[in-house]
Coordinates of C-alpha atoms in Angstrom, one line a residue:
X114 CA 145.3 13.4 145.4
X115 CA 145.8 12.6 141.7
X116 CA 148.9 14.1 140.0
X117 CA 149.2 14.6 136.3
X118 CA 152.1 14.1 133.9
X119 CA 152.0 14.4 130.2
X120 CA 154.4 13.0 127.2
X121 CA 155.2 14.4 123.4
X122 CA 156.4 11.0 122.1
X123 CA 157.4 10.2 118.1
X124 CA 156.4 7.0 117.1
X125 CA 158.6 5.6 113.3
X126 CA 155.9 4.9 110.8
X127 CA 156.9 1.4 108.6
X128 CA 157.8 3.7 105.5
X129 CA 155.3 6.0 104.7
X130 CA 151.9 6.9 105.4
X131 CA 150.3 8.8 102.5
X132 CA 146.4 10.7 102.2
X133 CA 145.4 13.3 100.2
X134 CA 146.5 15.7 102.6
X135 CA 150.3 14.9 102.6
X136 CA 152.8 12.1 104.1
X137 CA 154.6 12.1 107.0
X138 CA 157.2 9.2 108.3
X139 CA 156.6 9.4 112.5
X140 CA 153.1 9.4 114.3
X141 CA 153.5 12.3 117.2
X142 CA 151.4 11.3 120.2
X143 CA 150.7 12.7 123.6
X144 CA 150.1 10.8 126.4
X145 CA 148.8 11.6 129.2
X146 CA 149.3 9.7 133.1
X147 CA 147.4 10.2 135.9
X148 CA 148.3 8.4 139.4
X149 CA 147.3 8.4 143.2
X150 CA 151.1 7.2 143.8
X151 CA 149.9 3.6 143.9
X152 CA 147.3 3.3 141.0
X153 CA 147.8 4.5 137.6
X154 CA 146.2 5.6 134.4
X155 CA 147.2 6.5 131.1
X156 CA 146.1 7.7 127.7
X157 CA 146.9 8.3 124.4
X158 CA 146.0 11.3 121.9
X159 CA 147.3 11.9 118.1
X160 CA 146.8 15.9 118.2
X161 CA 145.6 16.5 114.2
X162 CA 146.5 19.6 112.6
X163 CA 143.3 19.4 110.0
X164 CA 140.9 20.4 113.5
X165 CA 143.5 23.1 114.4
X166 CA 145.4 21.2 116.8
X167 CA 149.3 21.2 117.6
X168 CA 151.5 18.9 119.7
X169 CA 152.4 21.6 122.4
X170 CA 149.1 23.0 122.2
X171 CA 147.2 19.5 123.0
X172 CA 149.8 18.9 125.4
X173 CA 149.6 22.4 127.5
X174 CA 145.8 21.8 127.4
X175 CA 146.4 18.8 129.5
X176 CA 148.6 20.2 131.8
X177 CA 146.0 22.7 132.5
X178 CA 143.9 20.3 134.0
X179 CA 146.5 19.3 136.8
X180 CA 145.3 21.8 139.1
X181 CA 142.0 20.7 138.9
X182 CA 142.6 16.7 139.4
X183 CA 144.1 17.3 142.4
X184 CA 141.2 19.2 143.7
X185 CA 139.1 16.5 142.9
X186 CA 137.9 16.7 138.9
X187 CA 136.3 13.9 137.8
X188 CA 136.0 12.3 134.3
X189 CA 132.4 12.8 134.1
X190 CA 133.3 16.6 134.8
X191 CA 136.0 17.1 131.6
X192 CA 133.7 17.9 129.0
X193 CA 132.9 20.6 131.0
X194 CA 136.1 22.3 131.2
X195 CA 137.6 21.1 128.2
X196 CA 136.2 21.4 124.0
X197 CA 136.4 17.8 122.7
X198 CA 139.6 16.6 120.9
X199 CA 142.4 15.2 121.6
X200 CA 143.9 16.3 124.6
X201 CA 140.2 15.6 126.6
X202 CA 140.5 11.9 124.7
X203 CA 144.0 11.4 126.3
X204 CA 143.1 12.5 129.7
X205 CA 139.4 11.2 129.5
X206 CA 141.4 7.7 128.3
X207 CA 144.2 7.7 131.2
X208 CA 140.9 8.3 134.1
X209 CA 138.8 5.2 132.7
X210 CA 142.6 3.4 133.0
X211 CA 142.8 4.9 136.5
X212 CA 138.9 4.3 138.2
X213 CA 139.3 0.6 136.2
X214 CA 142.5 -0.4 138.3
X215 CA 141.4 1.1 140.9
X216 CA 138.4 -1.0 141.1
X217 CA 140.1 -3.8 140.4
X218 CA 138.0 -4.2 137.1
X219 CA 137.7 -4.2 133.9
X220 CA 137.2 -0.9 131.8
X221 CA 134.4 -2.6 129.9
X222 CA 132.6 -3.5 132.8
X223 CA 132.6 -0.1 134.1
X224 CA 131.1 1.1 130.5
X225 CA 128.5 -1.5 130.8
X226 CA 126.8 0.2 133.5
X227 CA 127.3 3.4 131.2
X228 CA 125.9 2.2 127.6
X229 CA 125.1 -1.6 127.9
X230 CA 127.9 -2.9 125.9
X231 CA 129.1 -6.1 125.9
X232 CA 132.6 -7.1 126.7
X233 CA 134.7 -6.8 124.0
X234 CA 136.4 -9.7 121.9
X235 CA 138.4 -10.2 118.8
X236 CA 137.5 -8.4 116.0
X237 CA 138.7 -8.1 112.3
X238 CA 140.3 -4.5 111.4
X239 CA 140.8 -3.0 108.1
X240 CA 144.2 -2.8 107.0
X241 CA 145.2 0.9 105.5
X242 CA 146.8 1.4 101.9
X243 CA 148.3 4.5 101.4
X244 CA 147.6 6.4 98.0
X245 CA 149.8 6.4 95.4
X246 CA 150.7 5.6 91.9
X247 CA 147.8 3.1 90.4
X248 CA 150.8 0.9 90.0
X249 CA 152.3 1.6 93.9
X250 CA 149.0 0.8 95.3
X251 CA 148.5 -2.5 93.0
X252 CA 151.5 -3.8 94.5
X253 CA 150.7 -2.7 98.4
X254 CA 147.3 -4.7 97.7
X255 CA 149.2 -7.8 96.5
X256 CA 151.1 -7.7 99.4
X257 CA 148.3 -7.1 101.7
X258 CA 145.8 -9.4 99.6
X259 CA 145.3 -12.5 102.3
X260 CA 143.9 -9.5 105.0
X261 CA 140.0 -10.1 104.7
X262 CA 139.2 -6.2 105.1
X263 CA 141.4 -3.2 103.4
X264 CA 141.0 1.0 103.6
X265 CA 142.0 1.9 100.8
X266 CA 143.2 6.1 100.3
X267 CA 142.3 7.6 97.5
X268 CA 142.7 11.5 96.4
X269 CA 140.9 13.1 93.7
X270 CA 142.1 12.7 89.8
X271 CA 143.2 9.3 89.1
X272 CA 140.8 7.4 91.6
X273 CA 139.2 4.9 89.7
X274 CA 142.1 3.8 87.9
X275 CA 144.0 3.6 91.4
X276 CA 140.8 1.6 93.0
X277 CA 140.4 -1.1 90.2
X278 CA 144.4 -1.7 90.4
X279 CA 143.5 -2.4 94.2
X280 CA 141.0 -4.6 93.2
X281 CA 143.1 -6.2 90.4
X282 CA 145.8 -6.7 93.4
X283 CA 143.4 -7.8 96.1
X284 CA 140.8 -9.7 93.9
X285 CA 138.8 -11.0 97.3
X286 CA 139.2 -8.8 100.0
X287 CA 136.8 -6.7 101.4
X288 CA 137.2 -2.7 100.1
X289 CA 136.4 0.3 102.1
X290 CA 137.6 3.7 100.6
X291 CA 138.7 7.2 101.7
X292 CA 138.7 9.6 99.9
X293 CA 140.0 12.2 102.9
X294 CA 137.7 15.2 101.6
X295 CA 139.6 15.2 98.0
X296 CA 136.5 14.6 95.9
X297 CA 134.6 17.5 94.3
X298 CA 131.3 17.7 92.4
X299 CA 132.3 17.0 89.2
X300 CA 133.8 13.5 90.0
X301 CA 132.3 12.3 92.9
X302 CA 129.7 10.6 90.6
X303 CA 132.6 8.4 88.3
X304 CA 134.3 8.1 91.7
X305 CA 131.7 6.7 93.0
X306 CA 130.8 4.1 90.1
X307 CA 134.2 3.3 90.0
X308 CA 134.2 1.9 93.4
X309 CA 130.8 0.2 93.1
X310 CA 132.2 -1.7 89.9
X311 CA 135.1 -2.6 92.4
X312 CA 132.6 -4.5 94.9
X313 CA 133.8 -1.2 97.6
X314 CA 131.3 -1.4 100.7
X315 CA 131.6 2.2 102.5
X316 CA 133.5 5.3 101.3
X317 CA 134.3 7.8 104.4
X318 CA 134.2 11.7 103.6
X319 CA 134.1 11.9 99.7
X320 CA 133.7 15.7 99.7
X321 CA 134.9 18.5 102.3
X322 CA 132.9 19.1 105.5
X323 CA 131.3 22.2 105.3
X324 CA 130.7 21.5 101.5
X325 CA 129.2 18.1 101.1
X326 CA 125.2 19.2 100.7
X327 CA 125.5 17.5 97.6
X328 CA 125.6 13.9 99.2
X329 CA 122.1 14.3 99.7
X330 CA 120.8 15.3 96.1
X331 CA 122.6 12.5 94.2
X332 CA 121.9 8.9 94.0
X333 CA 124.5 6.5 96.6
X334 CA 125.5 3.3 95.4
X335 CA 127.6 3.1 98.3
X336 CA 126.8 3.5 102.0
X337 CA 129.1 7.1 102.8
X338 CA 130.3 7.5 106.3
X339 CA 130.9 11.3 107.7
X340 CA 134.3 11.6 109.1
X341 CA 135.7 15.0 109.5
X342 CA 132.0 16.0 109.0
X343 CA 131.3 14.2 112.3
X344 CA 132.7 15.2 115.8
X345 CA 129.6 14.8 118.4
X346 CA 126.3 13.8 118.8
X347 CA 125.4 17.5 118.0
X348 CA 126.2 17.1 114.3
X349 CA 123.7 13.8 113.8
X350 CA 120.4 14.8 112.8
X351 CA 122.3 17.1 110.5
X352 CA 124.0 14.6 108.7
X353 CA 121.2 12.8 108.3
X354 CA 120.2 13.3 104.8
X355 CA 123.8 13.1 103.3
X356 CA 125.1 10.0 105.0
X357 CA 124.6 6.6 105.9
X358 CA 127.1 5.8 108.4
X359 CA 129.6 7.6 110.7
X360 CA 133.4 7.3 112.0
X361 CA 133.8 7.6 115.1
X362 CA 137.1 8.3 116.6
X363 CA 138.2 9.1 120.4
X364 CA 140.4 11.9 119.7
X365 CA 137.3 13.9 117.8
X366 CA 134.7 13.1 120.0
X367 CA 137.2 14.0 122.7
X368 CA 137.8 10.8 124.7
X369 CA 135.7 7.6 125.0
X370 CA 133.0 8.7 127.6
X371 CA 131.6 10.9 124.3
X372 CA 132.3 8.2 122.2
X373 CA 130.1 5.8 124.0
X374 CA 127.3 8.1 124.0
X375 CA 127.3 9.0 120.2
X376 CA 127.6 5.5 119.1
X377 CA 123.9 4.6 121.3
X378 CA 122.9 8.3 119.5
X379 CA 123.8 7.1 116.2
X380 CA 122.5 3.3 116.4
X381 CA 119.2 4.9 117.8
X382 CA 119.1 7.0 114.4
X383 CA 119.7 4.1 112.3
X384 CA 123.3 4.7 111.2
X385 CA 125.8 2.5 110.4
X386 CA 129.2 2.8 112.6
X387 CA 132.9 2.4 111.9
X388 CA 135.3 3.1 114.5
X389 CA 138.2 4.4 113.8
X390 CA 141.8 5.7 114.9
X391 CA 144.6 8.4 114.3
X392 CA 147.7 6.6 113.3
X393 CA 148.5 6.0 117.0
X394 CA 150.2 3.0 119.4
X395 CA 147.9 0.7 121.1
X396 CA 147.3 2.5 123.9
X397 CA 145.4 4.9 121.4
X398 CA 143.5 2.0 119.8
X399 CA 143.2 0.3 123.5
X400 CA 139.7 2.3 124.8
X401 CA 138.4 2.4 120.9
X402 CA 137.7 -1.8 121.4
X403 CA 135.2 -1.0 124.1
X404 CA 133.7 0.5 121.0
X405 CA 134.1 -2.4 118.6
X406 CA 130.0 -4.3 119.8
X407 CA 128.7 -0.9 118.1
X408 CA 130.9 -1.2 115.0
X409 CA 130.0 -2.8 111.6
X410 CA 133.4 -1.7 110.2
X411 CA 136.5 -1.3 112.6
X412 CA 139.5 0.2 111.6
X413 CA 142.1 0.4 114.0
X414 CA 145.1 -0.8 112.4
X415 CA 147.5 2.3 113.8
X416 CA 150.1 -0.2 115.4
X417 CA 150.2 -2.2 112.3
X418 CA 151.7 0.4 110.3
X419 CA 154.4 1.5 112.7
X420 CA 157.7 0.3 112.6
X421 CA 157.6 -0.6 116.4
X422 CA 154.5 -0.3 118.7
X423 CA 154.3 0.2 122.8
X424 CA 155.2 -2.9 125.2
X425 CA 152.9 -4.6 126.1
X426 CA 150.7 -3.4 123.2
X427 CA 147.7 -5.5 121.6
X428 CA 147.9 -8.7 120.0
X429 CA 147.2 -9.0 116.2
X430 CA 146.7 -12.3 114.3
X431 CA 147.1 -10.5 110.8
X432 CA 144.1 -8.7 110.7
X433 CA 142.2 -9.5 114.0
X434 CA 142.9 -7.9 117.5
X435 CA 142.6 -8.7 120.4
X436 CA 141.2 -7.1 123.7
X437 CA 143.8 -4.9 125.3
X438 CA 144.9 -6.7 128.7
X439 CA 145.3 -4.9 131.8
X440 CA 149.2 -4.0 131.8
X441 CA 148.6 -2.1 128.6
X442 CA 145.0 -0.1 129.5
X443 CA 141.7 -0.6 131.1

């Protein structure tokens, strides 16, 4: 019989992690732990207020489940019972942690019979800048300039002074942008010159979900990448004509079983993919990697900004990480 525990746990951010939709000092995470009483699973979720979700509410979600894993529920059975966010990505997460150990084998080899993908190995990760002052972010680019790939936050007036100080601060790194939804019409277009004048290779979400028709009646310099325009592999063919790439993330796609299934979706459509992360430990980012032979971009740099991550967590060489091993997930 499988028994189910769940965790709130706050997580110190190093300083502070800006967007255009506020700052906040602490990443809040749920995790969730299944176990037989001699095998056990966990996963982690980052519950995000912008798709309605709270911290008790994600975690109460969970716990609704225990019932059913001791009767038997299977992860091939959760997206069934539960809409996809983050608490089915922390208890989808914690099962693929569980039936790995359990079969005394890796979590990638267990997705390989699922999608075909290969095992995973080091890969490069961008590196976030927070928005700020033209002159703030100039000096976080200096300081970040030896990493080979950065994200770089933008929000609304002010953005292509702020990315061109990036660029001044960072002359040869890579540049991906986010603009978190802050764009509107009538700047997206200098916005978006502004970054092709700064060499910037993808911008995520320019314009609000729900709003962006737009993206698909002006010229794109730039590759765009849906973000919070993109939860599941219902939303593709709709996105089709407005974007070039997606982000896909575990805790919108509700766990990593979905996750696998939109990136074939999307490579069979012919878009580009990043994968990406809540700012999260590295149990969050762990089952993301199994993601990371899809992914042209990569961005899951969450431990990096924390003050202190999980023990065992992953291993970074600046900018490239490293397979999770066992003791942490999968």
């Amino acid at each position: 019989m499988i028994r189910l525990a769940t965790t709130i746990e706050r997580w110190p951010i190093a300083g502070t992690f800006t967007i255009s939709r506020g700052s906040r000092t602490e990443a809040v995470v749920v995790t969730a732990t299944v176990t037989d009483g001699s095998v056990t699973g966990r996963g982690e979720c980052v519950p995000y207020a912008r798709y309605g979700e709270t911290v008790e509410g994600v975690r109460d979600l969970i716990d609704r489940q225990a019932e059913a894993l001791a009767a038997g529920l299977t992860r091939q059975e959760l997206a069934g019972r539960m809409p996809a966010g983050a608490a089915r990505n922390a208890l989808d997460c914690a099962l693929w942690d569980f039936e790995a150990k359990r079969a005394g084998k890796p979590a990638h080899e267990l997705a390989n019979v699922l999608a075909g993908i290969p095992a995973p190995v080091p890969v490069t990760t961008c590196y976030t800048l927070s928005l700020g002052s033209p002159e703030e972010m100039a000096a976080a680019a200096h300081v970040a300039a030896s990493r080979p790939l950065l994200k770089v936050k933008l929000g609304g007036a002010g953005d292509p002074e702020r990315i061109a100080a990036v660029r001044r601060g960072a002359p040869n790194a890579r540049l991906v942008v986010d603009a978190n939804e802050a764009w509107s019409p009538e700047t997206i277009e200098a916005n978006l010159a502004a970054c092709a004048a700064a060499g910037v290779e993808l911008i995520e979400q320019p314009l609000p979900a729900g709003d962006d028709g737009l993206l698909a009646r002006i010229a794109r310099p730039i590759p765009i990448c849906a973000d919070e325009s993109l939860h599941g592999d219902v939303d593709l063919d709709a996105l089709r004509d407005r974007y070039d790439a997606i982000n896909i993330k575990l805790d919108k796609a509700g766990g990593l079983t979905e996750a696998l299934r939109l990136a074939q979706d999307a490579k069979a459509r012919g878009l580009s993919i990043m994968v990406g992360c809540m700012l999260g430990t590295s149990l969050a980012m762990a089952p993301a990697m199994l993601l990371s032979g899809f992914a042209d971009f990569v961005d899951l740099d969450g431990p990096l900004l924390l003050a202190r991550d999980r023990e065992p967590g992953l291993v970074f060489e600046g900018s490239l990480i490293h397979p999770p091993e066992p003791a942490l997930w999968g």
